[in-house]
C-alpha cells in the first residue's frame, strides 16, 4: 500500500503548534538511528490529540492504530539511511512539515521493477505506506522537518 495526499493547512498548523509545545531537547533520542546529521526525537505520540491525528491521517481507521510518532529535523547535509519498519509495524507515515529538498525514495512499491517511487518534501504532504518498503531520504540542505509515525503494532 502506498498513498500520497495533502492535509489541510489548519491541521498542519495544529501539528506544528503541538511540536512547538514539546521540549524537544528533553525528548531527544540518544541512541544511534538511521537519521544522519539531524535531530530525531523519541516517541512523542502522547503529545498529539486523537482528534488531530484523525484529521491528519484521514485514511480508513488508521488514526486509531497509531502508536509511535517521532520528529526529525535535518541539519545541512542531513539524510536518512535506507531502512524499513517491517519488524515493528504494518504501516508507516511521513508528514512533511515544510518545503525542502532531500526527496524520499521508496523501494519495492512497484512490484517486479527496480525503480523507486519518489516523494518530494512538500509542506502538508502525508505519505502512508506499507512498512516493508525500504525507504531513504536523500541529502537535504534546506532544514527539512518531518513527523514519522507507526500504525498497527506488530
mmCIF file of C-alpha atoms in Angstrom:
data_model
loop_
_atom_site.group_PDB
_atom_site.id
_atom_site.type_symbol
_atom_site.label_atom_id
_atom_site.label_comp_id
_atom_site.label_asym_id
_atom_site.label_seq_id
_atom_site.Cartn_x
_atom_site.Cartn_y
_atom_site.Cartn_z
ATOM 1 C CA UNK A 1 0.000 0.000 0.000
ATOM 2 C CA UNK A 2 1.298 3.436 -0.922
ATOM 3 C CA UNK A 3 -0.674 6.688 -0.667
ATOM 4 C CA UNK A 4 0.347 10.342 -1.015
ATOM 5 C CA UNK A 5 -2.043 13.194 -0.268
ATOM 6 C CA UNK A 6 -2.246 16.668 1.274
ATOM 7 C CA UNK A 7 -3.548 17.521 4.716
ATOM 8 C CA UNK A 8 -5.331 20.810 5.331
ATOM 9 C CA UNK A 9 -3.443 23.970 6.297
ATOM 10 C CA UNK A 10 -5.335 24.126 9.605
ATOM 11 C CA UNK A 11 -4.365 20.563 10.521
ATOM 12 C CA UNK A 12 -0.760 21.269 9.563
ATOM 13 C CA UNK A 13 -0.820 24.406 11.723
ATOM 14 C CA UNK A 14 -2.134 22.386 14.696
ATOM 15 C CA UNK A 15 0.541 19.709 14.200
ATOM 16 C CA UNK A 16 3.233 22.410 14.228
ATOM 17 C CA UNK A 17 1.729 24.015 17.361
ATOM 18 C CA UNK A 18 1.851 20.647 19.102
ATOM 19 C CA UNK A 19 5.506 20.170 18.156
ATOM 20 C CA UNK A 20 6.353 23.693 19.354
ATOM 21 C CA UNK A 21 4.791 22.880 22.738
ATOM 22 C CA UNK A 22 7.190 19.962 23.284
ATOM 23 C CA UNK A 23 10.555 20.403 24.951
ATOM 24 C CA UNK A 24 12.393 18.689 22.084
ATOM 25 C CA UNK A 25 15.758 18.787 23.836
ATOM 26 C CA UNK A 26 14.248 16.689 26.636
ATOM 27 C CA UNK A 27 12.731 14.312 24.072
ATOM 28 C CA UNK A 28 15.937 13.837 22.066
ATOM 29 C CA UNK A 29 16.688 10.244 21.162
ATOM 30 C CA UNK A 30 20.209 9.440 22.259
ATOM 31 C CA UNK A 31 20.713 6.105 20.525
ATOM 32 C CA UNK A 32 22.102 5.592 17.027
ATOM 33 C CA UNK A 33 19.439 5.858 14.296
ATOM 34 C CA UNK A 34 19.198 5.999 10.501
ATOM 35 C CA UNK A 35 18.980 9.807 10.771
ATOM 36 C CA UNK A 36 22.338 11.315 9.848
ATOM 37 C CA UNK A 37 23.290 14.931 10.553
ATOM 38 C CA UNK A 38 19.941 15.706 12.121
ATOM 39 C CA UNK A 39 17.796 15.601 15.228
ATOM 40 C CA UNK A 40 15.428 12.722 15.961
ATOM 41 C CA UNK A 41 13.072 12.666 18.932
ATOM 42 C CA UNK A 42 11.998 9.686 20.941
ATOM 43 C CA UNK A 43 8.322 8.664 20.785
ATOM 44 C CA UNK A 44 6.193 11.827 21.157
ATOM 45 C CA UNK A 45 2.855 10.173 20.282
ATOM 46 C CA UNK A 46 1.321 11.052 23.672
ATOM 47 C CA UNK A 47 1.549 14.793 22.916
ATOM 48 C CA UNK A 48 -0.880 14.586 19.971
ATOM 49 C CA UNK A 49 -4.657 14.739 20.460
ATOM 50 C CA UNK A 50 -6.561 11.822 18.961
ATOM 51 C CA UNK A 51 -8.856 14.266 17.147
ATOM 52 C CA UNK A 52 -5.847 15.881 15.457
ATOM 53 C CA UNK A 53 -4.433 12.513 14.379
ATOM 54 C CA UNK A 54 -7.837 11.619 12.915
ATOM 55 C CA UNK A 55 -7.711 14.741 10.728
ATOM 56 C CA UNK A 56 -4.043 14.288 9.758
ATOM 57 C CA UNK A 57 -4.195 10.562 8.990
ATOM 58 C CA UNK A 58 -7.508 10.597 7.192
ATOM 59 C CA UNK A 59 -7.422 7.084 5.743
ATOM 60 C CA UNK A 60 -9.749 4.288 6.876
ATOM 61 C CA UNK A 61 -9.402 3.985 10.678
ATOM 62 C CA UNK A 62 -5.591 4.160 10.670
ATOM 63 C CA UNK A 63 -5.526 7.075 13.133
ATOM 64 C CA UNK A 64 -6.911 4.717 15.829
ATOM 65 C CA UNK A 65 -3.887 2.438 15.491
ATOM 66 C CA UNK A 66 -1.006 4.923 15.618
ATOM 67 C CA UNK A 67 1.314 4.036 18.488
ATOM 68 C CA UNK A 68 4.558 5.839 17.734
ATOM 69 C CA UNK A 69 5.463 9.261 16.327
ATOM 70 C CA UNK A 70 8.871 10.867 16.178
ATOM 71 C CA UNK A 71 10.038 14.218 14.903
ATOM 72 C CA UNK A 72 13.062 14.603 12.632
ATOM 73 C CA UNK A 73 14.795 17.831 11.706
ATOM 74 C CA UNK A 74 17.664 17.617 9.250
ATOM 75 C CA UNK A 75 20.722 19.844 9.512
ATOM 76 C CA UNK A 76 22.645 20.955 6.427
ATOM 77 C CA UNK A 77 23.638 17.781 4.590
ATOM 78 C CA UNK A 78 21.267 15.641 6.680
ATOM 79 C CA UNK A 79 19.751 12.461 5.301
ATOM 80 C CA UNK A 80 18.099 9.165 6.231
ATOM 81 C CA UNK A 81 19.802 5.843 5.541
ATOM 82 C CA UNK A 82 17.917 3.106 3.701
ATOM 83 C CA UNK A 83 15.772 1.122 6.147
ATOM 84 C CA UNK A 84 12.304 -0.359 6.683
ATOM 85 C CA UNK A 85 9.953 -0.722 9.652
ATOM 86 C CA UNK A 86 8.753 -4.237 8.828
ATOM 87 C CA UNK A 87 9.599 -5.714 12.242
ATOM 88 C CA UNK A 88 7.692 -3.119 14.295
ATOM 89 C CA UNK A 89 4.548 -2.030 12.427
ATOM 90 C CA UNK A 90 2.253 -2.823 9.497
ATOM 91 C CA UNK A 91 2.157 0.698 8.044
ATOM 92 C CA UNK A 92 4.189 3.872 8.436
ATOM 93 C CA UNK A 93 3.602 7.507 7.600
ATOM 94 C CA UNK A 94 5.654 10.616 6.928
ATOM 95 C CA UNK A 95 4.217 14.116 7.241
ATOM 96 C CA UNK A 96 6.360 16.813 5.638
ATOM 97 C CA UNK A 97 6.207 19.952 7.782
ATOM 98 C CA UNK A 98 7.953 22.287 5.334
ATOM 99 C CA UNK A 99 9.003 22.582 1.704
ATOM 100 C CA UNK A 100 12.519 21.243 1.380
ATOM 101 C CA UNK A 101 14.962 19.289 -0.717
ATOM 102 C CA UNK A 102 16.066 15.726 0.004
ATOM 103 C CA UNK A 103 13.445 13.565 -1.710
ATOM 104 C CA UNK A 104 12.310 10.339 -0.051
ATOM 105 C CA UNK A 105 12.784 7.192 -2.138
ATOM 106 C CA UNK A 106 10.541 4.173 -1.532
ATOM 107 C CA UNK A 107 11.847 0.842 -2.826
ATOM 108 C CA UNK A 108 9.704 -2.195 -3.622
ATOM 109 C CA UNK A 109 6.472 -0.280 -4.248
ATOM 110 C CA UNK A 110 6.414 -1.184 -7.935
ATOM 111 C CA UNK A 111 6.315 -4.981 -7.939
ATOM 112 C CA UNK A 112 8.887 -6.620 -10.175
ATOM 113 C CA UNK A 113 10.517 -3.308 -11.055
ATOM 114 C CA UNK A 114 13.718 -1.920 -9.577
ATOM 115 C CA UNK A 115 12.625 1.723 -9.824
ATOM 116 C CA UNK A 116 11.779 3.605 -6.651
ATOM 117 C CA UNK A 117 8.740 5.788 -6.059
ATOM 118 C CA UNK A 118 9.823 9.301 -5.090
ATOM 119 C CA UNK A 119 8.090 11.675 -2.670
ATOM 120 C CA UNK A 120 9.106 15.300 -2.858
ATOM 121 C CA UNK A 121 9.136 17.036 0.562
ATOM 122 C CA UNK A 122 6.186 19.419 0.225
ATOM 123 C CA UNK A 123 4.647 21.151 3.218
ATOM 124 C CA UNK A 124 1.451 19.368 4.256
ATOM 125 C CA UNK A 125 2.027 16.176 2.285
ATOM 126 C CA UNK A 126 1.444 12.875 4.050
ATOM 127 C CA UNK A 127 2.716 9.577 2.697
ATOM 128 C CA UNK A 128 1.230 6.384 4.152
ATOM 129 C CA UNK A 129 2.991 3.183 3.129
ATOM 130 C CA UNK A 130 3.482 -0.494 3.894
ATOM 131 C CA UNK A 131 6.249 -0.804 6.453
ATOM 132 C CA UNK A 132 8.169 -3.437 4.488
ATOM 133 C CA UNK A 133 9.068 -0.906 1.775
ATOM 134 C CA UNK A 134 12.659 0.148 2.104
ATOM 135 C CA UNK A 135 12.919 3.918 2.166
ATOM 136 C CA UNK A 136 15.574 6.590 2.438
ATOM 137 C CA UNK A 137 15.806 10.372 2.375
ATOM 138 C CA UNK A 138 18.430 11.943 0.181
ATOM 139 C CA UNK A 139 20.625 14.803 1.412
ATOM 140 C CA UNK A 140 18.765 17.940 2.492
ATOM 141 C CA UNK A 141 20.297 21.388 2.753
ATOM 142 C CA UNK A 142 17.032 23.211 3.481
ATOM 143 C CA UNK A 143 16.314 22.215 7.103
ATOM 144 C CA UNK A 144 13.725 19.541 6.240
ATOM 145 C CA UNK A 145 11.277 18.764 9.078
ATOM 146 C CA UNK A 146 9.042 15.690 9.252
ATOM 147 C CA UNK A 147 6.871 13.631 11.545
ATOM 148 C CA UNK A 148 7.251 9.882 11.115
ATOM 149 C CA UNK A 149 4.721 7.510 12.583
ATOM 150 C CA UNK A 150 3.862 3.859 13.083
ATOM 151 C CA UNK A 151 0.439 2.287 12.519
ATOM 152 C CA UNK A 152 -0.742 -1.192 13.638
ATOM 153 C CA UNK A 153 1.904 -2.564 16.010
ATOM 154 C CA UNK A 154 3.318 -5.993 15.152
#
